[in-house]
PDB file with one MODEL, atoms N, CA, C and O in Angstrom:
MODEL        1
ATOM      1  N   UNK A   1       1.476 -13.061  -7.060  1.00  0.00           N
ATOM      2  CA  UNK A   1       2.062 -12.186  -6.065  1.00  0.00           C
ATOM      3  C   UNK A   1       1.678 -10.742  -6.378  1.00  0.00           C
ATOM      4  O   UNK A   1       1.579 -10.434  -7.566  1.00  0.00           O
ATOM      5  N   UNK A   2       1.448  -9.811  -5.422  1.00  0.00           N
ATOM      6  CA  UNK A   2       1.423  -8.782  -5.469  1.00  0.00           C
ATOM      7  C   UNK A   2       2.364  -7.418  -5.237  1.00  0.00           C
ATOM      8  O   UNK A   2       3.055  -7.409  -4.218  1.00  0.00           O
ATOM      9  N   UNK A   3       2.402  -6.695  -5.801  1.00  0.00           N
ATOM     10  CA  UNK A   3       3.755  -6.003  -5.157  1.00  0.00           C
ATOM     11  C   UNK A   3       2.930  -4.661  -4.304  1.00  0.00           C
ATOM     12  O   UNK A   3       1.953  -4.087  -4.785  1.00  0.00           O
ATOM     13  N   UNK A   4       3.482  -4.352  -3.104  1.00  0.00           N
ATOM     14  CA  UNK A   4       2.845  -3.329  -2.745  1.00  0.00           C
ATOM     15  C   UNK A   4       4.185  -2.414  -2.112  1.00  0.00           C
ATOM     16  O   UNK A   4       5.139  -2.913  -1.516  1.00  0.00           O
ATOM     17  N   UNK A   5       3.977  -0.863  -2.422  1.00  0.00           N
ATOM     18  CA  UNK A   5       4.981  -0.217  -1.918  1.00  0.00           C
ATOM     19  C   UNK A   5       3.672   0.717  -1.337  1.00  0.00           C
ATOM     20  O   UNK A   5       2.549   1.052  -1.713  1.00  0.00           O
ATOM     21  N   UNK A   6       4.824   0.963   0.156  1.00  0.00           N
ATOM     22  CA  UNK A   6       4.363   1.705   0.856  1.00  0.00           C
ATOM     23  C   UNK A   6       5.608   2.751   1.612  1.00  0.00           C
ATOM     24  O   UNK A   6       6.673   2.393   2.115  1.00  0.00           O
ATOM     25  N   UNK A   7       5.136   3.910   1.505  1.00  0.00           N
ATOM     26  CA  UNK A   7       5.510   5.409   1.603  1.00  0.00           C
ATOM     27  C   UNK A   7       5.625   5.793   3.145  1.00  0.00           C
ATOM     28  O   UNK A   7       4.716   6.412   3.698  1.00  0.00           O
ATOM     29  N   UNK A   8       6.429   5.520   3.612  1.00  0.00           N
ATOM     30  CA  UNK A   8       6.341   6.383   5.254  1.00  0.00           C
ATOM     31  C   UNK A   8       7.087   7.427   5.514  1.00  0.00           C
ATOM     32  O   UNK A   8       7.591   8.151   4.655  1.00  0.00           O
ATOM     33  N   UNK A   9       7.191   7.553   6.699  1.00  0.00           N
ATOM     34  CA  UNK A   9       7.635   8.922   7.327  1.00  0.00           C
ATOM     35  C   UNK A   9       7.774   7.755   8.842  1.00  0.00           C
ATOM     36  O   UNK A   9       7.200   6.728   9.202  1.00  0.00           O
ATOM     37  N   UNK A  10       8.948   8.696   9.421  1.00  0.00           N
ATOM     38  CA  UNK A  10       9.366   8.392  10.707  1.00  0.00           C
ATOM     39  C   UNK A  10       7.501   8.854  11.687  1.00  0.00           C
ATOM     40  O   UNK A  10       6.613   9.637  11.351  1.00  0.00           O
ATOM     41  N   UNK A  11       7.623   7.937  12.886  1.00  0.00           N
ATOM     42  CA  UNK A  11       6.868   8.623  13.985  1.00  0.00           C
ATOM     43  C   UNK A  11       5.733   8.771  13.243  1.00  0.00           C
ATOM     44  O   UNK A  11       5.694  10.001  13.230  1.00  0.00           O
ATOM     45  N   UNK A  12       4.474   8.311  12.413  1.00  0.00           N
ATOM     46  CA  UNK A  12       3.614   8.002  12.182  1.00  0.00           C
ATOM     47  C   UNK A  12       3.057   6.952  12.469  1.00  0.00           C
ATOM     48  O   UNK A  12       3.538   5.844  12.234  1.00  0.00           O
ATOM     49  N   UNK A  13       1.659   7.219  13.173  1.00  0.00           N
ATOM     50  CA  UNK A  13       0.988   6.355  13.517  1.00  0.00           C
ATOM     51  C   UNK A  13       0.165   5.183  12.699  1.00  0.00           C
ATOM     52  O   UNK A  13      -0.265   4.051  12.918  1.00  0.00           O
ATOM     53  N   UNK A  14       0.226   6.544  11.172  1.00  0.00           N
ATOM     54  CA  UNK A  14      -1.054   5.679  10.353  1.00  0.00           C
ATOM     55  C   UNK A  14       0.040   4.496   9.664  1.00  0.00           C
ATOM     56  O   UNK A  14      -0.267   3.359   9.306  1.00  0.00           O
ATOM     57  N   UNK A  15       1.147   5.025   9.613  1.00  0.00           N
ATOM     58  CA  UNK A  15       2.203   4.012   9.070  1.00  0.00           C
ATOM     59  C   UNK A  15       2.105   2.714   9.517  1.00  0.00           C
ATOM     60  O   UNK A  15       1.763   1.729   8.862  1.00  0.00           O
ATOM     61  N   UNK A  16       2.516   2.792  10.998  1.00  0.00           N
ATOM     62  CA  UNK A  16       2.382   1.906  11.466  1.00  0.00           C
ATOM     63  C   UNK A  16       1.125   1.137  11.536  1.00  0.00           C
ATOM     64  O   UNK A  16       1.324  -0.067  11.696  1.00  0.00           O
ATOM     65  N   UNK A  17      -0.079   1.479  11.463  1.00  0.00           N
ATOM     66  CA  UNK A  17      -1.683   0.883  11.478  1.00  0.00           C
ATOM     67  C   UNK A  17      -1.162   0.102  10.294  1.00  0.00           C
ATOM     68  O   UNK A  17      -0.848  -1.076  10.462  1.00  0.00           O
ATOM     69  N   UNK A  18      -1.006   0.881   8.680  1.00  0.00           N
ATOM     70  CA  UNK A  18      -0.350  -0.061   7.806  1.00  0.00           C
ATOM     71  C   UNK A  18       0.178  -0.803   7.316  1.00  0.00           C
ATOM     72  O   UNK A  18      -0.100  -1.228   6.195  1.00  0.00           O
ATOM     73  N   UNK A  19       1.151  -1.198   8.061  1.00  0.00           N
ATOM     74  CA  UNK A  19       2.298  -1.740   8.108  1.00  0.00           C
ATOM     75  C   UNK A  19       1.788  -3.206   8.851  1.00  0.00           C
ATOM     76  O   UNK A  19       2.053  -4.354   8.492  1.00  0.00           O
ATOM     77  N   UNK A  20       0.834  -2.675  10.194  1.00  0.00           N
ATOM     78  CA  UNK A  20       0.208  -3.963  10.522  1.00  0.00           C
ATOM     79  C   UNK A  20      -1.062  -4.730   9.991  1.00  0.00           C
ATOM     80  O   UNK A  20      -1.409  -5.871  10.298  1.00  0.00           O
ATOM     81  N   UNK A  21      -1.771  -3.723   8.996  1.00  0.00           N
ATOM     82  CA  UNK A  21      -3.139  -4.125   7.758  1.00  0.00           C
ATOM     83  C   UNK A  21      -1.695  -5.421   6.809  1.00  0.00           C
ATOM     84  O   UNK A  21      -1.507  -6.631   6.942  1.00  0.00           O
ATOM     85  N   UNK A  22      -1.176  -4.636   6.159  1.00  0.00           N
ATOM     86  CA  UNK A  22      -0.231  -5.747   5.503  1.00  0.00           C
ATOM     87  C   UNK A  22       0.250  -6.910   5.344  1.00  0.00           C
ATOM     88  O   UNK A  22       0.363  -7.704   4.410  1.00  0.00           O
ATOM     89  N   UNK A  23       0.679  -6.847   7.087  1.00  0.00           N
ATOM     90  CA  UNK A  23       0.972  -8.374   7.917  1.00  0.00           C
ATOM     91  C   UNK A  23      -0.197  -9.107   7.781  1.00  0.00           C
ATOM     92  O   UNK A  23      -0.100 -10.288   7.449  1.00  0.00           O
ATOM     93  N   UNK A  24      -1.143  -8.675   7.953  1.00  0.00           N
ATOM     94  CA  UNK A  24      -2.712  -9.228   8.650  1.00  0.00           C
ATOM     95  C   UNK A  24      -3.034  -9.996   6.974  1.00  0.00           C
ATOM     96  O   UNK A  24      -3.016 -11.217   6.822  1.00  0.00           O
ATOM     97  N   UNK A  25      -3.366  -8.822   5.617  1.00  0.00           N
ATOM     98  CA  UNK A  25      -3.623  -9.049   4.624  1.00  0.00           C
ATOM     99  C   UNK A  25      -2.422 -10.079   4.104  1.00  0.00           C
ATOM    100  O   UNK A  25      -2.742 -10.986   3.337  1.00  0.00           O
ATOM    101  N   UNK A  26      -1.365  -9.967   4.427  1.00  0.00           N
ATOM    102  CA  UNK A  26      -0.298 -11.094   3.651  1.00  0.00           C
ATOM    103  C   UNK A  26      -0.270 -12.579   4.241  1.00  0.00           C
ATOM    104  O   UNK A  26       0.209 -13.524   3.614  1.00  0.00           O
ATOM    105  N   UNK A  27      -0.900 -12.693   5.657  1.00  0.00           N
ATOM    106  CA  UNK A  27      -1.136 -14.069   5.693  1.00  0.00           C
ATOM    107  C   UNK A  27      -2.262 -15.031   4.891  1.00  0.00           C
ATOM    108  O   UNK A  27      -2.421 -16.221   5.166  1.00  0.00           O
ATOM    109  N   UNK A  28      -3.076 -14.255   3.768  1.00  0.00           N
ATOM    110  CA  UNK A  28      -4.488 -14.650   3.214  1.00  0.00           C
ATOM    111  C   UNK A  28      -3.790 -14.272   1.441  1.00  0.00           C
ATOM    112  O   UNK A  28      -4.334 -14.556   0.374  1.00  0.00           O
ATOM    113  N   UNK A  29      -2.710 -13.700   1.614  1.00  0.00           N
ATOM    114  CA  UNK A  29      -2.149 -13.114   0.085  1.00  0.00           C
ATOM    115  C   UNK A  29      -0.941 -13.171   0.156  1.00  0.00           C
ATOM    116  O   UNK A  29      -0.357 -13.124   1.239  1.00  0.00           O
ATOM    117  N   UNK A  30      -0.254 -13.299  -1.146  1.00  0.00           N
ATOM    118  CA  UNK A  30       1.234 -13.219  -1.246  1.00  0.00           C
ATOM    119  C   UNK A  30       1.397 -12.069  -1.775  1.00  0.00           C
ATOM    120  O   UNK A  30       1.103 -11.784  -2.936  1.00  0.00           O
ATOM    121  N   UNK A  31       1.947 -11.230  -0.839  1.00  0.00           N
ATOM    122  CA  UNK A  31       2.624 -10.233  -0.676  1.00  0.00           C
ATOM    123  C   UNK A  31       3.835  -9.876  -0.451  1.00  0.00           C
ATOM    124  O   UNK A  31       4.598 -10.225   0.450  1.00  0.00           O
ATOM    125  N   UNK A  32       3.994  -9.105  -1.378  1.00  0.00           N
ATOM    126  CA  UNK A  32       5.694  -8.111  -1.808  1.00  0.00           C
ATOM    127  C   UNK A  32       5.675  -6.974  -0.973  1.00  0.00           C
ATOM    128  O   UNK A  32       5.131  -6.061  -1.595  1.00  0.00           O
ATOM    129  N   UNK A  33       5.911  -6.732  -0.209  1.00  0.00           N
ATOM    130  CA  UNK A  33       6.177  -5.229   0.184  1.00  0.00           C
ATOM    131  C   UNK A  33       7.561  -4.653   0.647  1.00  0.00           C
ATOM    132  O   UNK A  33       8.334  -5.089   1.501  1.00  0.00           O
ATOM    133  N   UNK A  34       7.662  -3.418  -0.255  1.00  0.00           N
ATOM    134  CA  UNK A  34       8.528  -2.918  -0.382  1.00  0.00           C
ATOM    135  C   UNK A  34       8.416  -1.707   0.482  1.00  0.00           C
ATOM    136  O   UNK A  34       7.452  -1.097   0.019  1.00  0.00           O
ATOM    137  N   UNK A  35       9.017  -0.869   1.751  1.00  0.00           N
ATOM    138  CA  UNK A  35       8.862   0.167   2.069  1.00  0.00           C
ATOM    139  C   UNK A  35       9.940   1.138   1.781  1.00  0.00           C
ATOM    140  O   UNK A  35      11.097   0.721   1.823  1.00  0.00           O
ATOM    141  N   UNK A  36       9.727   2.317   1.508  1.00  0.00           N
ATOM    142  CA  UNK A  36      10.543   3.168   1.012  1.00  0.00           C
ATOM    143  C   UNK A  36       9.749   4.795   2.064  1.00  0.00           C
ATOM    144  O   UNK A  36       8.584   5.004   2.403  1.00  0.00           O
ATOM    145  N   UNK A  37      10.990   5.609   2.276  1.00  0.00           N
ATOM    146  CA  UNK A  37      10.810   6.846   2.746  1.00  0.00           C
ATOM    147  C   UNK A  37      10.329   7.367   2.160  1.00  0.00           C
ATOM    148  O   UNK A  37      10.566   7.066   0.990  1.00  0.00           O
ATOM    149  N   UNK A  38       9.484   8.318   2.313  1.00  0.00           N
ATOM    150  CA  UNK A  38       8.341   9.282   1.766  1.00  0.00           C
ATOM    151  C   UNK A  38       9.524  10.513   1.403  1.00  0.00           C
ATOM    152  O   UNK A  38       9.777  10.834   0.241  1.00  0.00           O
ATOM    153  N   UNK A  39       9.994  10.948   2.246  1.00  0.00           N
ATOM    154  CA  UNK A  39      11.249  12.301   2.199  1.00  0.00           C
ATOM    155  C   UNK A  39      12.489  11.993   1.125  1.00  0.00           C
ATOM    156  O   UNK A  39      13.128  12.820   0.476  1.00  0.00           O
ATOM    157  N   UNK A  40      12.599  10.819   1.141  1.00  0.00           N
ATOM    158  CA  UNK A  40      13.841  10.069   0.414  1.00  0.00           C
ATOM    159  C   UNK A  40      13.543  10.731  -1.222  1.00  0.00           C
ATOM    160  O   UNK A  40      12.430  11.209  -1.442  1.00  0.00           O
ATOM    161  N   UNK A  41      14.631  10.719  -2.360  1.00  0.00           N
ATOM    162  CA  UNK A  41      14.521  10.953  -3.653  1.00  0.00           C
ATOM    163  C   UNK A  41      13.513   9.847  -4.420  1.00  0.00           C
ATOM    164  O   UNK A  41      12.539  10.358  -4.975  1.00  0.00           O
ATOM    165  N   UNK A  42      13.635   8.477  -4.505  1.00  0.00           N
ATOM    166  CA  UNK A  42      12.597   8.211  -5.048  1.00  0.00           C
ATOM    167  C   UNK A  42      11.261   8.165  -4.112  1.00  0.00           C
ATOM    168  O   UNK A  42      10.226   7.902  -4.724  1.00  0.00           O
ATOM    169  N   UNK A  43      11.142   8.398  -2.636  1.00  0.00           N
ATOM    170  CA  UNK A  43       9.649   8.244  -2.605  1.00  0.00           C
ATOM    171  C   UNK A  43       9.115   9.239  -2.815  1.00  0.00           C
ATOM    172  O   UNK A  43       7.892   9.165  -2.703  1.00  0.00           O
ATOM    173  N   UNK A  44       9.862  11.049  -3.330  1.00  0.00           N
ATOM    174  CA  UNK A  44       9.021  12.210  -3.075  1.00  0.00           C
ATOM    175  C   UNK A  44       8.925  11.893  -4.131  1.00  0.00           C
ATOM    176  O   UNK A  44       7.839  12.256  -4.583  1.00  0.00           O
ATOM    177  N   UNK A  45       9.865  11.067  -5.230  1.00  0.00           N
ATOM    178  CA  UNK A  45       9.185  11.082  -6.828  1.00  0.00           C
ATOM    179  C   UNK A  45       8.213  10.187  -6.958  1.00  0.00           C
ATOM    180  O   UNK A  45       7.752  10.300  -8.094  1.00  0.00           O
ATOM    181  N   UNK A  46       7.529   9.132  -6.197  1.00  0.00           N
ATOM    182  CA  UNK A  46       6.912   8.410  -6.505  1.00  0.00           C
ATOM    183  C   UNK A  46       5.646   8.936  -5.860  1.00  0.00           C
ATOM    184  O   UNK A  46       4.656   8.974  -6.590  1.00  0.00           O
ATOM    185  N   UNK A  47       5.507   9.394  -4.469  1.00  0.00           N
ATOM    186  CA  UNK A  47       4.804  10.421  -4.011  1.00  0.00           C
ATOM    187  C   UNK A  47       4.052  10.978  -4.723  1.00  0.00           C
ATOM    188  O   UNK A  47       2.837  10.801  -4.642  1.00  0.00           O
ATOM    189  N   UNK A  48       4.663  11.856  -5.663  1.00  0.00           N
ATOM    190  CA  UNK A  48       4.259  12.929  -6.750  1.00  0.00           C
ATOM    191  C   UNK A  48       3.845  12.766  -8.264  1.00  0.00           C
ATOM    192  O   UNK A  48       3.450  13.418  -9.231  1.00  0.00           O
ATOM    193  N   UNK A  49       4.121  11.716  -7.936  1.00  0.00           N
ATOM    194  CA  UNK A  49       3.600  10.270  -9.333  1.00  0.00           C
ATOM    195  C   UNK A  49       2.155   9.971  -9.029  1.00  0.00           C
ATOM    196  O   UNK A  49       1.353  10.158  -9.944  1.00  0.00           O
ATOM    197  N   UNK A  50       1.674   9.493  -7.766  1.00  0.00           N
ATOM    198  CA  UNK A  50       1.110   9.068  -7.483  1.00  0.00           C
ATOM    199  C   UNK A  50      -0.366   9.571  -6.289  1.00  0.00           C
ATOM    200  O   UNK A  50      -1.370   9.071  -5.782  1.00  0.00           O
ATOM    201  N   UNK A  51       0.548  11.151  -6.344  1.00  0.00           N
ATOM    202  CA  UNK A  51      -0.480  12.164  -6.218  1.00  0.00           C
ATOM    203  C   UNK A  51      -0.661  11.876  -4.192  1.00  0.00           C
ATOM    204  O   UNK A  51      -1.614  12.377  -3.594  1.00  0.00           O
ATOM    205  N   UNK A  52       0.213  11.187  -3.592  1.00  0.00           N
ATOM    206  CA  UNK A  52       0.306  10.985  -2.572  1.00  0.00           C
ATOM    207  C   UNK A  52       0.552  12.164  -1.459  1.00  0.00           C
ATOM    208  O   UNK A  52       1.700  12.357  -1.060  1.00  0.00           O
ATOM    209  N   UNK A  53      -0.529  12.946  -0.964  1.00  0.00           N
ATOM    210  CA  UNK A  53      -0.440  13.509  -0.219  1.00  0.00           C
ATOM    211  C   UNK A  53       0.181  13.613   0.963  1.00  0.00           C
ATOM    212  O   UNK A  53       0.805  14.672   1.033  1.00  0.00           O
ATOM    213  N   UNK A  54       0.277  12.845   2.066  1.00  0.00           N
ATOM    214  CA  UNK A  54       0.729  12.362   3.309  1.00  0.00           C
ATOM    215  C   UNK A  54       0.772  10.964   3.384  1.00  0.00           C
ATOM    216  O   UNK A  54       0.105  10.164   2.727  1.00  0.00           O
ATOM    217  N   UNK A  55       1.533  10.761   4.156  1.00  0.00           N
ATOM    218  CA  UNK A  55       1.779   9.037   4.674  1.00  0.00           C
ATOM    219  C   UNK A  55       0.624   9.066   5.419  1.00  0.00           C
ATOM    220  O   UNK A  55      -0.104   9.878   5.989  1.00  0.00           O
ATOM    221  N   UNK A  56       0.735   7.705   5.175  1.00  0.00           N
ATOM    222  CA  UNK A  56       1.185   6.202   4.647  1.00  0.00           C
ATOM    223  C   UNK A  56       0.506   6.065   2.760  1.00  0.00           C
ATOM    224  O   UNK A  56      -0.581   5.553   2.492  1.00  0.00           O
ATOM    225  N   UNK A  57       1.383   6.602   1.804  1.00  0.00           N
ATOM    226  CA  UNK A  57       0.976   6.015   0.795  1.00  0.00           C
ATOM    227  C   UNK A  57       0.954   4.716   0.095  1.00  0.00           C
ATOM    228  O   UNK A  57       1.956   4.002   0.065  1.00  0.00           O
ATOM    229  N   UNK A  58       0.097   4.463  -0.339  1.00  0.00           N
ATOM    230  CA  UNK A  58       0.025   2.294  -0.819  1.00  0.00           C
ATOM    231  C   UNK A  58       0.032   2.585  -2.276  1.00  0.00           C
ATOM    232  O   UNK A  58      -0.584   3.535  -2.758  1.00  0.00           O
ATOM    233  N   UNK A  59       0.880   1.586  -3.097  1.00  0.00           N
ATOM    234  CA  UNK A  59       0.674   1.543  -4.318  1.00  0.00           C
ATOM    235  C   UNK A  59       0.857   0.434  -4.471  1.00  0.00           C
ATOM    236  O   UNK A  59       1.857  -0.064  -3.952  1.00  0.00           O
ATOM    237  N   UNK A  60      -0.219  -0.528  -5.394  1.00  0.00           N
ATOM    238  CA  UNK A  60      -0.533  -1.638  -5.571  1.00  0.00           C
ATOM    239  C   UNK A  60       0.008  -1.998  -6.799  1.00  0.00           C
ATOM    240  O   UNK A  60      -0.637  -1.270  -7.553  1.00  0.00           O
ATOM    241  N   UNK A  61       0.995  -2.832  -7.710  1.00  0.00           N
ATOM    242  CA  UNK A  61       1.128  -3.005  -8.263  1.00  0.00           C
ATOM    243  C   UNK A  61       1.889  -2.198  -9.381  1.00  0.00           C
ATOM    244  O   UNK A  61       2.118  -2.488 -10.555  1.00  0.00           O
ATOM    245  N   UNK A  62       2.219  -1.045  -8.598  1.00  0.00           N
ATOM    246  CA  UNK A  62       3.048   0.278  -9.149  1.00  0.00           C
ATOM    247  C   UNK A  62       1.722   1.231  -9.255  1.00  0.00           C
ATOM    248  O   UNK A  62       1.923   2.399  -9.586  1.00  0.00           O
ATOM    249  N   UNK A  63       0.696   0.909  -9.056  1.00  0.00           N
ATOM    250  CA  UNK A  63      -0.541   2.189  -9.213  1.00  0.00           C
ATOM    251  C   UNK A  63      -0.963   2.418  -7.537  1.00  0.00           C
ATOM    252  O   UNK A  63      -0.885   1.726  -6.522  1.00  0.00           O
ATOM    253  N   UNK A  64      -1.309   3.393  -7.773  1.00  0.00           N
ATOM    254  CA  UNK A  64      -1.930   4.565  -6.196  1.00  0.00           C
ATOM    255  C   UNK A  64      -2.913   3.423  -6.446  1.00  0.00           C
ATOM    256  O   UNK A  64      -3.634   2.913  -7.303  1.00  0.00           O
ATOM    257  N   UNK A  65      -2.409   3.310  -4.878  1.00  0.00           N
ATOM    258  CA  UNK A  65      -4.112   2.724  -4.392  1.00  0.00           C
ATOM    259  C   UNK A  65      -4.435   3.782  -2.940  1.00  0.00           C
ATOM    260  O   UNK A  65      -5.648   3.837  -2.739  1.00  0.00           O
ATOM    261  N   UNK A  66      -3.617   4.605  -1.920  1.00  0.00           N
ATOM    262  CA  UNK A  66      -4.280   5.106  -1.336  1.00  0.00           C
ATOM    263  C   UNK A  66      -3.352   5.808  -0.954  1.00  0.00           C
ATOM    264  O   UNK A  66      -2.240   5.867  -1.479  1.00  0.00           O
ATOM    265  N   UNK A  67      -3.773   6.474   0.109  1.00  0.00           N
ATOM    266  CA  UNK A  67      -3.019   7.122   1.177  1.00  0.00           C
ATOM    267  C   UNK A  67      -4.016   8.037   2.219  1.00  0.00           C
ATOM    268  O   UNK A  67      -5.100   8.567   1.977  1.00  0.00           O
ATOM    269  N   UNK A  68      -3.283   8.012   3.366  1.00  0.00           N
ATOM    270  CA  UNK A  68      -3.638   7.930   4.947  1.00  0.00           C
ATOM    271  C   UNK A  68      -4.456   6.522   5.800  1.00  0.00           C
ATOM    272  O   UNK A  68      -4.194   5.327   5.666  1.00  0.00           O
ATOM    273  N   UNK A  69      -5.017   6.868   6.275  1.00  0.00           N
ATOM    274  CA  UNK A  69      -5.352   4.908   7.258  1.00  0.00           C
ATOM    275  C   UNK A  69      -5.982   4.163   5.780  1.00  0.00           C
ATOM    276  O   UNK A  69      -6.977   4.420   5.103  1.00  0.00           O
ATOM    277  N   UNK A  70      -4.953   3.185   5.659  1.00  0.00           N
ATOM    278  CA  UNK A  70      -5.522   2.345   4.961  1.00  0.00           C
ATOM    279  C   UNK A  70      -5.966   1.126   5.411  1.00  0.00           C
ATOM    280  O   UNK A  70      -5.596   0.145   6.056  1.00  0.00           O
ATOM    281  N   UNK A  71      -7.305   1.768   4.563  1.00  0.00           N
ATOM    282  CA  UNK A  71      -8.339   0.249   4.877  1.00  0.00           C
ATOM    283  C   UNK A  71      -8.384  -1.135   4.698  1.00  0.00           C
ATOM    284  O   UNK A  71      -8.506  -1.590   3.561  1.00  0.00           O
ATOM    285  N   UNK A  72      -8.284  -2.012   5.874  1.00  0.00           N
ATOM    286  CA  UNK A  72      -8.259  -3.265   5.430  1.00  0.00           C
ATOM    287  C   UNK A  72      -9.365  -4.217   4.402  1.00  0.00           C
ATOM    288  O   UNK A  72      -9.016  -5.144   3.671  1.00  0.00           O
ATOM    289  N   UNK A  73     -10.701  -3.719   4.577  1.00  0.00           N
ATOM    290  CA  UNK A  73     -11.894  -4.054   3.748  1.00  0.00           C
ATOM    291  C   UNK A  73     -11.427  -3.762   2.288  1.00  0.00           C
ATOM    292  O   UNK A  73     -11.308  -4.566   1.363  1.00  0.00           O
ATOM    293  N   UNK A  74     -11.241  -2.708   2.299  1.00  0.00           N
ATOM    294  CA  UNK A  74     -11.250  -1.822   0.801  1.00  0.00           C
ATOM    295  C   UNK A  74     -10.056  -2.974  -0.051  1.00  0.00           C
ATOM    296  O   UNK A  74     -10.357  -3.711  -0.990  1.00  0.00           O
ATOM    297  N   UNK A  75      -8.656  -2.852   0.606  1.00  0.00           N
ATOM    298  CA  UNK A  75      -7.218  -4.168   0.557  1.00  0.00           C
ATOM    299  C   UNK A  75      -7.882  -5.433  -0.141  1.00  0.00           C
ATOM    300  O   UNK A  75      -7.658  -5.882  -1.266  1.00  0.00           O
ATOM    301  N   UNK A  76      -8.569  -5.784   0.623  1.00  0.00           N
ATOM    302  CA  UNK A  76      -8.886  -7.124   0.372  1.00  0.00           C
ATOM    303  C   UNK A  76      -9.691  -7.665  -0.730  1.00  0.00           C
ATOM    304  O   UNK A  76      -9.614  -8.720  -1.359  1.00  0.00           O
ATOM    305  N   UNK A  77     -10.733  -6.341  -0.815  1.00  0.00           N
ATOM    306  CA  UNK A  77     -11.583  -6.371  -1.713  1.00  0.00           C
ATOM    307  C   UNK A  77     -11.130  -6.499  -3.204  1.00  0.00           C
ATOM    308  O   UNK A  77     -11.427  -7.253  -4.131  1.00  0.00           O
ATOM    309  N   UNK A  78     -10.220  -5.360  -3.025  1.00  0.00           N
ATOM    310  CA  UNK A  78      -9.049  -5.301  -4.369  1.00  0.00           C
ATOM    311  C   UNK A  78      -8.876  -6.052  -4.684  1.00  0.00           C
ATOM    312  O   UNK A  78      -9.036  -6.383  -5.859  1.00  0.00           O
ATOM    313  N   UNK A  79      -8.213  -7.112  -3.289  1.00  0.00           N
ATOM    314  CA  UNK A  79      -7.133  -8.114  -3.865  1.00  0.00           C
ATOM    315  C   UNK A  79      -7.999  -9.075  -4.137  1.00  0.00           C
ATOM    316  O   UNK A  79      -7.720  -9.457  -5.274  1.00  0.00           O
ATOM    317  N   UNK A  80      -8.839  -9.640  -3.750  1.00  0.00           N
ATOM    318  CA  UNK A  80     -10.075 -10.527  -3.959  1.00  0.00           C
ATOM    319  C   UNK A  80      -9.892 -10.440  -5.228  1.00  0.00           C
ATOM    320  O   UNK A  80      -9.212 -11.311  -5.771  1.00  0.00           O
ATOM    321  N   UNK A  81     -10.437  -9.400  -5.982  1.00  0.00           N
ATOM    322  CA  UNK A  81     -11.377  -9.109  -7.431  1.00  0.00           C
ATOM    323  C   UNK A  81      -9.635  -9.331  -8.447  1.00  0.00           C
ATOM    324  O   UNK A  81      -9.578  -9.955  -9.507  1.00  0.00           O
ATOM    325  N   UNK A  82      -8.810  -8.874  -7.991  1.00  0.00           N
ATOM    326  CA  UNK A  82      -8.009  -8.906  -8.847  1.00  0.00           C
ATOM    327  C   UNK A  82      -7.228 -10.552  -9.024  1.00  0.00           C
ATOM    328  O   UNK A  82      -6.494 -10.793  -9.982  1.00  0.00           O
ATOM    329  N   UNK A  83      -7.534 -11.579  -7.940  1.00  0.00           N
ATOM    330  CA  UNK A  83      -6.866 -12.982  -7.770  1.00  0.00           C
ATOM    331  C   UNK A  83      -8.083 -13.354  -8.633  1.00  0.00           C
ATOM    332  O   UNK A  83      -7.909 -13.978  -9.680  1.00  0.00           O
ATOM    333  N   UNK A  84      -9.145 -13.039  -8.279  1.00  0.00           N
ATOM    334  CA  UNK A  84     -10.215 -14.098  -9.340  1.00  0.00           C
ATOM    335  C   UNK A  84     -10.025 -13.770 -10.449  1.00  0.00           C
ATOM    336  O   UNK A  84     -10.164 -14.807 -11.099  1.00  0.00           O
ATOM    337  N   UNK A  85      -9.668 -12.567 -11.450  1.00  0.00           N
ATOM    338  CA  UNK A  85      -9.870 -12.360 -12.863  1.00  0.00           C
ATOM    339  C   UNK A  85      -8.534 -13.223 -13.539  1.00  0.00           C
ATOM    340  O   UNK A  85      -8.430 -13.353 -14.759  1.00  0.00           O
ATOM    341  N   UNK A  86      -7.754 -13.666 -12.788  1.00  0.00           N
ATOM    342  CA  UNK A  86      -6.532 -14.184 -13.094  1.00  0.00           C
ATOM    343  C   UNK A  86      -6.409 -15.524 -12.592  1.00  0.00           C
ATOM    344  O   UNK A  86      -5.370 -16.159 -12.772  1.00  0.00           O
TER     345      UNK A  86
ENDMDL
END
C-alpha cells in the first residue's frame, strides 16, 4: 500500500484534476489517500516541510513528490519502480 497525502485549497481546479489522477491511479494501485487543507495547522506545516508551494501538493509515502497538476505518467512511473523493488 501506498500512502499518499494530498494538500488542497478550496475552489482549485488543479486539486480537483488530482484528486481525479488518484481515483484513476488507485484502481491499478492500492492507495491510501489522505487529504488534508493546505491553510489548516498541519498542512501549512507539512507544506513547509515539504517545500510545497501551491496546491495541489502530493506526498508519497510522507516524502514531496510534487505540487501543482500532477502528472499521471510521472505517478505511475514512481509507483511502478517502487512495487517492483519490493
Amino acid at each position: 500500500m501506498f500512502r499518499i497525502t494530498l494538500l488542497t485549497q478550496t475552489d482549485c481546479g488543479l486539486c480537483e484534476h488530482a484528486k481525479q489522477v488518484l481515483d484513476d491511479v488507485g484502481n491499478d494501485y492500492d492507495l491510501h489517500v489522505t487529504e488534508i487543507d493546505l491553510h489548516s495547522d498541519i498542512g501549512r506545516r507539512l507544506a513547509q516541510d515539504a517545500r510545497v508551494l501551491f496546491a495541489p501538493g502530493v506526498l508519497l509515502d510522507g516524502e514531496p513528490f510534487g505540487h501543482g497538476r500532477l502528472s499521471e505518467r510521472k505517478l505511475r512511473r514512481t509507483l511502478r519502480r517502487r512495487h517492483d523493488r519490493h
